Amino acid sequence: MTRSDLLALTPDTLASLANRGLVKRADKELAAGAGPVVTVGDDGTVHGAFPDGAETALPPGRGLDAADCTCAAAAICRHRIGLVLAYQRGAPDEAPAADEPLVVWSPGEFDDDALAAALGRASLTAAHRIRARGYTARVHRPTADDPAPRVELPTCTVRFPVPHELGYALTDAAAALRGEVITLAVWAFRAADAEQATEVSVGGRTPVRTAAAAEALGAAVALADEVLLDGVRQAGPVFAGSLQRVGRALADTSQHWPAGAVADLRDQLDAYTARATRYTPERLAHLLAELHARQRAAGHDPAGVLGTAEPPVTPLRRVRLVALGCRIGGTARDRTAETYFAHADAGIALVLRTRWELAEDQAPTGHDLSARRLLGSPLHTLATANVVSEHTARAADRTVTLSRGRIAATSITPVGSAWTELPESLLLRDTVAHLRAAAERPPRLIRPRVEADAVRVVMVDSVEGIGYDPAAQRLEAVLRDPAGNGVHLHAEYNPVCPGGLDALAAALADPGIRAVSGMLGRARGRTVLDPLAVLTAGGVTVPDLAPGAGDTGLGTAAAPPADPITAALEAALTALADTAHQGLRHLTPATRTALAESAARLRRTGLDVAARHLDDLTRTLHDRGAPAAAPHWVTAHVHLTTSLDLHQEDGW
């Protein structure tokens, strides 16, 4: 540990290395005159002699957890924290200036020998096993607003707050996994630096796929083809059982992303059978195309396209989560609550899922559910709270599980101003710049299936044009972020939450509005936000949990501007979705006509390649029949979906 390293340790970093209580206690003792006598040895070791008799030494090149202290504490103690704080206060001339230039560096600079020396050979060996199977990562390089390099691994995050030092790397993974995940993060930076990329797949590039894995993926694609050929009406209980078996086989062979697509396909077929509103032909078609797309792209990037062989769930150490609101859904038989949280230290959003079975005579609204207790608190409290927990586990898809555990292991307090203190990766003041950077991700059909990936908090300077579109049953408004960008808020009516749009409209009209959380993206060439909650001077409003019958009169929303390219692509995808719904073997004359008209519309719009794909589909259907036409349907859907995504992301 060098003296500059000690100066780089901020109170937040010290709290992450230990806990905030230890930092506060050490700071109070220092203020009360009970701090150590600090000396520096010839070799750079910082020594501290405390009034209670404890002696602490911070040698160069070692982290706080490896420092020496004569007290009985097994982990990082208040003496080590107090010595750092005392040294910082006693060396004002050496403290970095507020305008010190940003240190641009990469953790990829550490070689394997340095990793073994700092983290142990056992950690390196464990990480090698994961790299052999392959894993994905997203790297964040230093910026002026966030100078600490950071890596998002599938089930945890690693930060490097002290430049050129491994000993102070921070992770939300449990202590037993620290060395392993830091090694994986360093390797991710190496790969990202070599490829000049942000999202990378490390290792596992040319694995020998087992026969069981290939067979499971092939079986999933074959079942998708059965739906495509015969339509949803032919998919009965036997077919559902086949999907369930294939889903288990995919999960058992660590092909988690296709397994997720199969699970969603089962849900769509169940919803169709139950006549539930969550079934849509467009969603069904997307899932069929996704399974084919993942099989086609698997050879290029197995870890990124199919999933990694990491444990499905990773335990986390003590974490602080900031609630961002809640989304209520369900059917006649159940209700679901998805509570979203910002994990500030990791710079990402997570989601906690809860499901309640309903009796035949029950039909609770979102407001009714708001009083149900989770982790000992009502749902409406949890959805607007700061949660500090020592019993947390995170899955690769960014779902999180929380439990109360022993007394005081989980605390729930009001969210207060925590939204405005989130890191720049979650709290946006320039939505256009954020979405431009996010456009580097792989195509949607083959990217990792990560929950809450689009959830952000958008700071709001003003709100314009609040209105209701009765045709779409949607509340619309335009938010202005601090950079002046327009963000089009779209909130669809949810019959399970009848008072939601009224509460949302009132919160948006509040002159004290400060921020809105929700799913941020692009649609029809515009930045759009699907809201979860609104922060005003009076607190946080969660529309899905609000009371009311939805009988407030709302003004009419202005019609959105026309976008002929988006309209042509969406019309063609709708025609393909109707084709999958009916089945290629059972197409009506109207659907065949819609395919031909969609091709003509694409051609008039200048999308000749997309039009040719539809022409190939209709021609093959006519000349060679449905089985031969199925690959052409897949190619057309993949091309159109990717084209629409790129158009929406690039339509700045």
XYZ file of C-alpha atoms in Angstrom:
652
model
C 0.000 0.000 0.000
C 1.499 3.301 -1.055
C 0.708 6.583 0.570
C -1.115 7.744 -2.567
C -3.305 4.631 -2.250
C -4.321 5.695 1.254
C -5.247 9.140 0.000
C -7.394 7.602 -2.745
C -9.575 5.720 -0.252
C -12.765 7.769 0.047
C -15.241 7.223 2.902
C -17.556 5.434 0.443
C -14.746 3.098 -0.613
C -13.856 2.387 3.006
C -17.521 1.678 3.753
C -17.624 -0.771 0.839
C -14.477 -2.503 2.071
C -15.882 -2.815 5.602
C -19.214 -1.189 6.462
C -20.506 2.312 7.008
C -20.867 1.812 10.751
C -17.146 1.131 11.201
C -16.266 4.230 9.189
C -18.580 6.396 11.291
C -17.200 4.968 14.542
C -13.588 5.495 13.462
C -14.389 9.040 12.395
C -16.038 9.819 15.762
C -13.062 8.428 17.692
C -10.712 10.520 15.599
C -12.782 13.652 16.253
C -12.801 12.858 19.989
C -8.998 12.665 20.123
C -8.861 8.868 20.360
C -7.107 8.444 17.034
C -3.700 6.802 16.547
C -0.213 8.216 16.576
C 0.845 7.851 12.939
C 4.370 7.108 11.758
C 5.767 6.038 8.404
C 8.608 3.511 8.154
C 11.519 3.620 5.727
C 9.832 0.920 3.605
C 6.644 2.973 3.293
C 4.660 1.045 5.920
C 2.187 3.286 7.769
C 2.040 2.474 11.505
C -0.612 3.513 13.997
C -0.517 3.252 17.808
C -3.986 3.640 19.364
C -4.791 4.781 22.917
C -6.482 1.428 23.631
C -3.167 -0.356 23.019
C -3.898 -1.649 19.525
C -1.117 -1.333 16.969
C -1.868 -1.380 13.261
C 0.447 -1.531 10.239
C -0.476 -0.900 6.593
C 2.407 -2.232 4.455
C 2.826 -1.090 0.849
C 1.272 -3.306 -1.820
C -1.333 -4.880 0.492
C -5.012 -4.142 0.987
C -6.792 -3.360 4.220
C -7.906 -6.969 4.659
C -4.253 -8.067 4.636
C -3.044 -5.337 6.994
C -1.701 -6.188 10.460
C -3.552 -5.262 13.650
C -3.082 -6.527 17.194
C -6.793 -6.272 18.061
C -8.953 -9.392 18.133
C -11.065 -8.540 15.066
C -11.047 -11.256 12.401
C -11.879 -8.931 9.507
C -11.272 -5.261 8.680
C -11.490 -3.431 12.002
C -12.056 0.134 13.161
C -8.336 0.487 13.840
C -7.408 -0.092 10.205
C -10.133 2.318 9.087
C -9.067 4.836 11.738
C -5.417 4.646 10.642
C -6.377 5.447 7.055
C -8.512 8.417 8.140
C -5.816 9.661 10.518
C -3.144 9.429 7.837
C -5.327 11.314 5.350
C -5.994 14.132 7.825
C -2.363 14.350 8.816
C -1.138 14.685 5.258
C -3.066 17.647 3.825
C -0.215 18.698 1.578
C -0.283 15.319 -0.113
C -4.042 15.138 -0.541
C -5.140 15.222 -4.170
C -6.585 18.500 -5.385
C -10.234 18.672 -6.316
C -9.321 19.349 -9.941
C -6.733 16.556 -10.189
C -6.769 15.071 -13.720
C -8.685 11.851 -14.264
C -6.475 8.756 -14.076
C -7.293 6.757 -17.195
C -6.168 3.200 -16.618
C -7.303 -0.368 -17.168
C -7.283 -3.293 -14.724
C -6.304 -5.352 -17.762
C -2.730 -4.213 -17.054
C -2.350 -6.899 -14.360
C -0.879 -10.178 -15.587
C -1.661 -13.579 -14.089
C 1.415 -13.498 -11.853
C 0.174 -10.262 -10.278
C -3.276 -11.774 -9.829
C -1.858 -14.871 -8.141
C 0.333 -12.772 -5.836
C -2.511 -10.464 -4.789
C -5.454 -12.875 -4.728
C -3.956 -16.331 -4.293
C -3.319 -19.218 -6.628
C -6.576 -20.929 -5.586
C -8.631 -17.957 -6.822
C -6.804 -18.026 -10.136
C -7.454 -21.759 -10.523
C -11.178 -21.340 -9.810
C -11.394 -18.476 -12.310
C -9.630 -20.588 -14.965
C -12.402 -23.178 -14.685
C -15.032 -20.528 -15.409
C -13.030 -19.035 -18.281
C -12.727 -22.468 -19.879
C -16.533 -22.614 -20.037
C -16.821 -18.980 -21.124
C -18.532 -15.973 -19.557
C -19.845 -12.580 -20.607
C -19.029 -9.167 -19.129
C -19.682 -5.482 -19.637
C -16.813 -3.125 -18.836
C -17.070 0.528 -17.800
C -13.920 2.575 -18.285
C -13.037 5.585 -16.087
C -14.931 8.823 -16.671
C -14.862 12.190 -14.935
C -18.160 11.415 -13.191
C -17.222 7.807 -12.354
C -13.418 7.473 -12.208
C -13.379 3.866 -10.937
C -13.242 1.193 -13.672
C -16.060 -1.309 -13.250
C -17.019 -4.704 -14.662
C -20.501 -6.218 -14.694
C -20.170 -10.000 -14.539
C -23.250 -12.221 -14.975
C -23.968 -12.471 -11.241
C -21.937 -9.717 -9.559
C -20.036 -6.480 -10.151
C -16.375 -5.597 -9.502
C -14.993 -2.047 -9.058
C -11.391 -0.841 -8.935
C -11.475 2.438 -6.937
C -7.693 2.823 -6.459
C -5.708 3.215 -9.707
C -3.195 0.458 -10.445
C -4.044 -1.456 -7.240
C -5.728 -4.845 -6.900
C -5.858 -4.929 -3.109
C -8.719 -2.420 -2.954
C -10.928 -3.954 -5.625
C -14.560 -4.062 -4.472
C -17.230 -6.615 -5.292
C -20.748 -7.310 -4.106
C -20.085 -11.061 -4.239
C -19.664 -12.952 -0.970
C -16.176 -12.877 0.585
C -15.397 -16.472 -0.392
C -15.745 -15.544 -4.088
C -13.820 -12.252 -3.990
C -10.523 -13.399 -5.514
C -12.242 -15.433 -8.196
C -14.534 -12.659 -9.453
C -11.794 -10.000 -9.354
C -9.694 -12.265 -11.583
C -12.611 -12.675 -13.991
C -13.057 -8.886 -14.054
C -9.388 -8.301 -14.895
C -9.591 -10.824 -17.733
C -12.730 -9.081 -19.007
C -10.845 -5.780 -19.167
C -8.012 -7.492 -21.029
C -10.443 -8.800 -23.632
C -12.248 -5.458 -23.895
C -8.969 -3.578 -24.346
C -7.858 -5.985 -27.074
C -11.178 -5.770 -28.920
C -11.805 -2.061 -28.162
C -15.241 -3.131 -27.000
C -17.576 -2.618 -24.064
C -19.387 -5.962 -23.992
C -17.211 -9.046 -24.359
C -17.267 -12.817 -24.099
C -14.206 -14.253 -22.397
C -12.981 -17.792 -22.939
C -15.188 -20.625 -24.144
C -14.920 -19.329 -27.701
C -14.209 -22.745 -29.214
C -15.581 -25.214 -26.683
C -16.393 -28.762 -27.626
C -20.135 -28.631 -27.195
C -21.414 -31.798 -25.663
C -23.792 -33.985 -27.578
C -26.391 -33.366 -24.859
C -26.145 -29.575 -25.291
C -26.450 -29.728 -29.064
C -29.331 -32.179 -28.798
C -31.204 -29.984 -26.309
C -30.894 -26.871 -28.474
C -31.849 -28.826 -31.584
C -34.917 -30.210 -29.823
C -35.973 -26.697 -28.769
C -35.687 -25.426 -32.344
C -37.625 -28.446 -33.628
C -40.473 -27.667 -31.224
C -40.429 -24.044 -32.356
C -40.787 -25.282 -35.932
C -43.814 -27.369 -34.944
C -45.545 -24.227 -33.688
C -44.495 -22.296 -36.791
C -45.868 -24.978 -39.120
C -49.113 -25.820 -37.332
C -49.920 -22.703 -35.259
C -50.885 -22.267 -31.631
C -54.200 -24.116 -31.933
C -52.378 -27.428 -32.389
C -50.160 -27.028 -29.287
C -51.916 -29.064 -26.598
C -50.878 -30.507 -23.210
C -48.513 -33.068 -24.765
C -46.647 -30.320 -26.577
C -46.432 -28.273 -23.356
C -44.854 -31.265 -21.621
C -42.286 -31.554 -24.406
C -41.386 -27.882 -23.978
C -40.955 -28.388 -20.249
C -38.563 -31.315 -20.771
C -36.537 -29.418 -23.358
C -36.330 -26.394 -21.062
C -34.866 -28.555 -18.284
C -32.371 -30.084 -20.718
C -31.228 -26.636 -21.845
C -30.789 -25.464 -18.244
C -28.918 -28.658 -17.331
C -26.438 -27.965 -20.152
C -25.988 -24.299 -19.066
C -27.820 -22.907 -22.110
C -29.726 -20.471 -19.935
C -30.789 -17.938 -22.579
C -32.521 -20.494 -24.881
C -34.001 -22.055 -21.739
C -35.510 -18.672 -20.891
C -36.973 -18.378 -24.390
C -38.542 -21.851 -24.071
C -40.050 -20.903 -20.688
C -41.540 -17.749 -22.214
C -42.870 -19.776 -25.154
C -44.615 -22.107 -22.712
C -46.109 -19.083 -20.975
C -47.424 -17.718 -24.273
C -49.069 -21.021 -25.170
C -50.595 -21.288 -21.686
C -51.903 -17.739 -22.004
C -53.467 -18.528 -25.379
C -55.198 -21.592 -23.942
C -56.486 -19.541 -20.994
C -57.472 -16.645 -23.296
C -55.261 -14.378 -21.181
C -54.360 -10.932 -22.478
C -50.631 -11.506 -22.064
C -50.696 -13.705 -25.190
C -49.870 -11.812 -28.380
C -48.957 -13.220 -31.815
C -46.072 -10.744 -31.977
C -44.517 -12.096 -28.773
C -44.982 -15.686 -29.948
C -43.279 -14.934 -33.268
C -40.403 -13.163 -31.550
C -39.699 -16.205 -29.361
C -39.753 -18.596 -32.322
C -37.288 -16.388 -34.185
C -35.113 -15.989 -31.077
C -34.578 -19.737 -30.679
C -33.493 -20.027 -34.310
C -31.286 -16.929 -34.059
C -29.483 -18.271 -30.996
C -28.850 -21.605 -32.704
C -27.503 -19.837 -35.813
C -25.205 -17.546 -33.802
C -24.048 -20.108 -31.219
C -20.840 -20.959 -33.063
C -19.739 -17.316 -33.114
C -20.098 -16.602 -29.385
C -21.404 -19.541 -27.304
C -21.159 -17.826 -23.916
C -22.897 -14.647 -25.022
C -25.577 -16.303 -27.142
C -26.404 -19.423 -25.106
C -25.363 -18.513 -21.544
C -22.485 -19.360 -19.253
C -21.842 -22.303 -16.969
C -21.620 -20.166 -13.828
C -23.743 -21.069 -10.793
C -27.321 -19.913 -11.396
C -27.281 -17.792 -8.227
C -24.413 -15.999 -6.456
C -24.662 -14.984 -2.778
C -23.833 -11.342 -2.131
C -22.308 -9.729 0.898
C -24.002 -6.842 2.684
C -25.650 -4.691 0.002
C -27.647 -1.480 -0.110
C -30.501 -1.330 -2.607
C -32.616 1.688 -3.558
C -36.204 0.883 -4.594
C -37.278 2.346 -7.951
C -40.940 1.336 -7.955
C -43.076 -1.674 -8.724
C -44.960 -3.233 -11.646
C -48.112 -5.290 -10.983
C -49.387 -7.974 -13.358
C -51.258 -11.226 -13.300
C -54.137 -13.324 -14.556
C -57.443 -14.548 -13.197
C -55.462 -17.131 -11.208
C -52.574 -15.082 -9.835
C -50.974 -11.704 -9.237
C -47.313 -10.784 -9.647
C -45.263 -7.904 -8.305
C -41.908 -6.956 -9.819
C -40.125 -4.581 -7.459
C -37.136 -2.854 -9.022
C -34.018 -1.796 -7.132
C -30.916 0.202 -7.950
C -27.744 -1.475 -6.721
C -25.715 1.723 -6.511
C -22.324 0.130 -5.788
C -22.686 -2.126 -8.836
C -24.239 0.569 -11.010
C -27.081 -1.690 -12.190
C -30.770 -2.362 -11.580
C -32.168 -5.603 -10.135
C -35.675 -6.997 -9.846
C -37.409 -8.904 -7.040
C -40.310 -11.069 -8.201
C -43.250 -12.070 -6.016
C -46.275 -14.157 -6.997
C -49.556 -14.785 -5.191
C -52.044 -17.529 -6.064
C -55.664 -16.346 -6.073
C -58.826 -18.075 -4.958
C -61.773 -18.073 -7.350
C -63.482 -15.181 -5.565
C -60.376 -12.981 -5.351
C -59.465 -10.163 -7.742
C -57.141 -7.803 -5.859
C -56.009 -4.572 -7.468
C -52.484 -3.211 -7.241
C -53.638 -0.984 -4.398
C -55.009 -4.016 -2.541
C -51.665 -5.779 -2.942
C -49.773 -2.730 -1.680
C -50.634 -3.693 1.904
C -49.323 -7.251 1.610
C -46.115 -7.769 3.529
C -42.732 -8.671 2.042
C -39.635 -8.899 4.250
C -41.815 -7.748 7.131
C -42.943 -4.527 5.421
C -45.947 -3.639 3.236
C -45.262 -3.791 -0.501
C -45.854 -0.038 -0.892
C -43.133 0.588 1.720
C -40.668 -1.818 0.113
C -41.237 -0.267 -3.334
C -40.194 3.171 -2.010
C -37.416 2.205 0.407
C -33.713 1.857 0.995
C -32.985 -1.806 1.735
C -29.772 -2.913 3.431
C -29.474 -6.679 3.550
C -26.940 -9.336 4.466
C -29.133 -12.085 2.990
C -29.161 -11.386 -0.737
C -28.498 -13.540 -3.783
C -28.326 -12.439 -7.408
C -29.012 -14.525 -10.519
C -27.406 -14.117 -13.926
C -30.608 -12.543 -15.297
C -30.390 -9.867 -12.555
C -33.275 -11.155 -10.531
C -32.574 -10.931 -6.821
C -33.799 -12.828 -3.772
C -33.958 -11.228 -0.335
C -34.651 -12.765 3.052
C -34.817 -11.262 6.503
C -32.500 -13.854 8.067
C -31.512 -13.110 11.609
C -32.733 -10.024 13.442
C -31.375 -6.739 12.062
C -29.748 -8.475 9.061
C -32.168 -6.596 6.760
C -33.262 -3.003 7.329
C -35.898 -1.080 5.352
C -36.005 2.720 5.566
C -37.677 5.474 3.460
C -35.925 6.186 0.162
C -35.566 9.912 0.876
C -33.192 11.570 -1.620
C -31.371 8.350 -2.554
C -32.519 8.541 -6.193
C -30.585 11.755 -6.746
C -27.430 10.184 -5.298
C -27.280 7.230 -7.694
C -24.265 6.811 -10.010
C -24.376 8.103 -13.585
C -24.945 4.612 -14.968
C -28.395 4.667 -13.326
C -29.244 8.359 -12.885
C -29.459 10.062 -16.287
C -29.190 13.746 -17.041
C -28.574 13.219 -20.769
C -30.725 10.386 -22.110
C -29.542 10.702 -25.707
C -25.880 10.250 -24.751
C -26.770 7.207 -22.653
C -28.778 5.515 -25.408
C -26.127 6.241 -28.001
C -23.598 4.337 -25.893
C -26.082 1.506 -25.295
C -26.494 1.019 -29.051
C -23.213 -0.952 -29.099
C -24.988 -3.997 -27.643
C -25.529 -7.161 -29.724
C -28.858 -7.574 -31.569
C -31.813 -8.060 -29.258
C -32.563 -11.576 -30.495
C -29.201 -12.940 -29.320
C -28.121 -10.693 -26.463
C -28.148 -12.082 -22.888
C -31.626 -12.245 -21.369
C -31.094 -9.750 -18.568
C -33.959 -8.381 -16.495
C -34.131 -4.679 -15.654
C -31.353 -3.875 -18.144
C -33.298 -0.850 -19.405
C -34.391 0.478 -15.981
C -33.039 3.944 -15.252
C -33.901 7.095 -13.300
C -34.296 10.170 -15.516
C -33.869 13.604 -13.970
C -36.678 15.939 -15.049
C -36.439 19.665 -15.683
C -39.970 20.057 -17.021
C -43.019 18.152 -18.231
C -45.001 19.006 -21.357
C -48.157 17.778 -23.042
C -49.695 15.398 -20.523
C -52.581 13.652 -22.295
C -54.470 10.404 -22.793
C -54.716 8.444 -26.040
C -58.112 6.673 -25.795
C -57.444 4.438 -28.822
C -54.249 3.012 -27.327
C -55.488 3.418 -23.701
C -52.226 5.135 -22.907
C -51.118 8.198 -20.954
C -48.467 10.234 -22.742
C -46.247 13.144 -21.812
C -42.932 14.685 -22.823
C -40.240 15.013 -20.155
C -37.261 17.342 -20.576
C -34.022 16.094 -19.059
C -31.353 18.577 -17.848
C -29.602 18.351 -21.246
C -32.797 19.523 -22.953
C -33.646 16.202 -24.610
C -37.281 15.225 -24.988
C -38.231 11.894 -23.411
C -41.639 10.579 -24.488
C -43.360 8.940 -21.540
C -45.827 6.180 -22.484
C -47.870 4.414 -19.791
C -50.497 1.904 -20.873
C -53.654 1.331 -18.860
C -53.377 -1.700 -16.584
C -56.794 -3.137 -15.634
C -55.275 -4.658 -12.485
C -54.276 -1.116 -11.403
C -57.254 1.083 -12.353
C -56.025 4.151 -10.499
C -52.528 4.014 -11.968
C -52.855 6.516 -14.827
C -54.691 9.033 -12.628
C -51.939 8.893 -10.004
C -49.257 9.136 -12.686
C -50.887 12.168 -14.314
C -51.138 13.926 -10.934
C -47.480 13.222 -10.122
C -46.318 14.448 -13.550
C -48.296 17.658 -13.090
C -46.734 18.277 -9.659
C -44.526 21.402 -9.850
C -42.070 19.700 -7.510
C -41.328 16.792 -9.857
C -37.665 15.790 -9.783
C -37.222 12.420 -11.506
C -39.026 9.464 -13.087
C -37.886 5.829 -12.995
C -38.759 3.343 -15.715
C -37.670 1.330 -18.735
C -35.810 3.595 -21.151
C -35.481 2.843 -24.849
C -36.170 3.979 -28.395
C -39.376 3.652 -30.424
C -40.458 5.320 -33.663
C -37.233 7.281 -33.711
C -37.879 8.813 -30.275
C -36.556 8.305 -26.760
C -39.333 6.643 -24.746
C -39.825 5.836 -21.076
C -42.249 3.294 -19.609
C -42.591 4.689 -16.057
C -42.384 2.793 -12.770
C -42.439 5.638 -10.226
C -42.211 9.417 -9.932
C -40.170 11.389 -7.403
C -41.594 14.761 -6.385
C -40.897 17.080 -3.479
C -43.596 15.201 -1.580
C -42.052 11.755 -2.039
C -42.302 8.796 -4.419
C -45.498 7.855 -6.256
C -45.807 4.276 -7.545
C -48.756 4.326 -9.996
C -49.374 0.564 -9.965
C -49.948 0.664 -6.197
C -52.123 3.778 -6.173
C -55.807 3.812 -5.088
C -58.637 4.939 -7.313
C -61.057 3.700 -9.950
C -59.507 5.416 -12.960
C -62.388 7.862 -13.401
C -60.412 11.136 -13.521
C -60.898 13.143 -16.730
C -57.648 13.443 -18.699
C -56.833 15.647 -21.664
C -56.289 14.131 -25.109
C -52.739 13.340 -26.201
C -51.345 14.723 -29.457
C -50.940 12.272 -32.330
C -47.359 10.963 -32.730
C -45.434 11.967 -35.869
C -45.534 9.571 -38.815
C -42.489 7.372 -39.459
C -42.913 5.428 -42.722
C -39.918 3.138 -42.138
C -41.085 2.064 -38.686
C -44.646 1.647 -39.946
C -43.533 -0.553 -42.862
C -41.326 -2.753 -40.673
C -43.988 -3.114 -37.977
C -46.652 -4.008 -40.542
C -44.413 -6.694 -42.012
C -43.642 -8.122 -38.556
C -47.375 -8.178 -37.801
C -47.975 -10.174 -40.984
C -45.242 -12.634 -39.981
C -46.730 -12.882 -36.479
C -50.155 -13.728 -37.908
C -48.443 -16.363 -40.049
C -46.890 -17.997 -36.972
C -50.154 -17.762 -35.047
C -52.080 -19.605 -37.774
C -49.224 -21.903 -38.834
C -47.600 -22.019 -42.264
C -49.720 -25.050 -43.136
C -52.991 -23.260 -42.348
C -52.666 -19.728 -43.731
C -55.808 -17.890 -44.719
C -55.985 -16.010 -48.034
C -56.077 -12.745 -46.057
C -52.746 -13.529 -44.380
C -51.131 -14.440 -47.711
C -52.355 -11.148 -49.112
C -50.964 -9.293 -46.079
C -47.519 -10.821 -46.692
C -47.555 -9.693 -50.328
C -48.782 -6.197 -49.431
C -46.122 -5.898 -46.712
C -43.410 -6.771 -49.231
C -44.710 -4.115 -51.608
C -44.821 -1.520 -48.817
C -41.248 -2.318 -47.774
C -40.114 -1.925 -51.368
C -41.850 1.454 -51.696
C -40.077 2.579 -48.519
C -36.695 1.594 -49.957
C -36.228 -1.560 -47.882
C -35.537 -3.845 -50.830
C -33.655 -6.584 -48.939
C -36.456 -6.953 -46.398
C -38.985 -7.093 -49.238
C -36.998 -9.854 -50.969
C -37.075 -11.956 -47.783
C -40.885 -11.774 -47.732
C -40.988 -12.570 -51.446
C -38.809 -15.650 -50.845
C -41.199 -16.778 -48.115
C -44.370 -16.435 -50.199
C -42.779 -17.963 -53.293
C -41.433 -20.981 -51.393
C -44.790 -21.468 -49.698
C -46.485 -21.577 -53.092
C -43.911 -23.721 -54.901
C -42.549 -26.114 -52.265
C -44.875 -26.033 -49.268
C -44.731 -25.083 -45.601
C -41.710 -27.126 -44.349
C -39.442 -25.662 -47.020
C -40.749 -22.164 -46.281
C -40.034 -22.260 -42.521
C -36.324 -21.207 -42.816
C -37.381 -18.284 -45.011
C -39.870 -17.169 -42.326
C -37.070 -17.236 -39.731
C -34.669 -15.292 -41.955
C -37.323 -12.684 -42.722
C -38.286 -12.229 -39.062
C -34.663 -11.970 -37.868
C -33.882 -9.414 -40.593
C -36.970 -7.299 -39.924
C -36.571 -7.367 -36.125
C -32.924 -6.360 -36.309
C -33.668 -3.670 -38.896
C -36.386 -2.192 -36.702
C -34.116 -2.210 -33.633
C -31.290 -0.505 -35.541
C -33.640 2.069 -37.044
C -35.054 2.975 -33.653
C -31.629 3.134 -31.999
C -30.005 5.130 -34.797
C -32.889 7.482 -35.504
C -31.355 10.356 -33.572
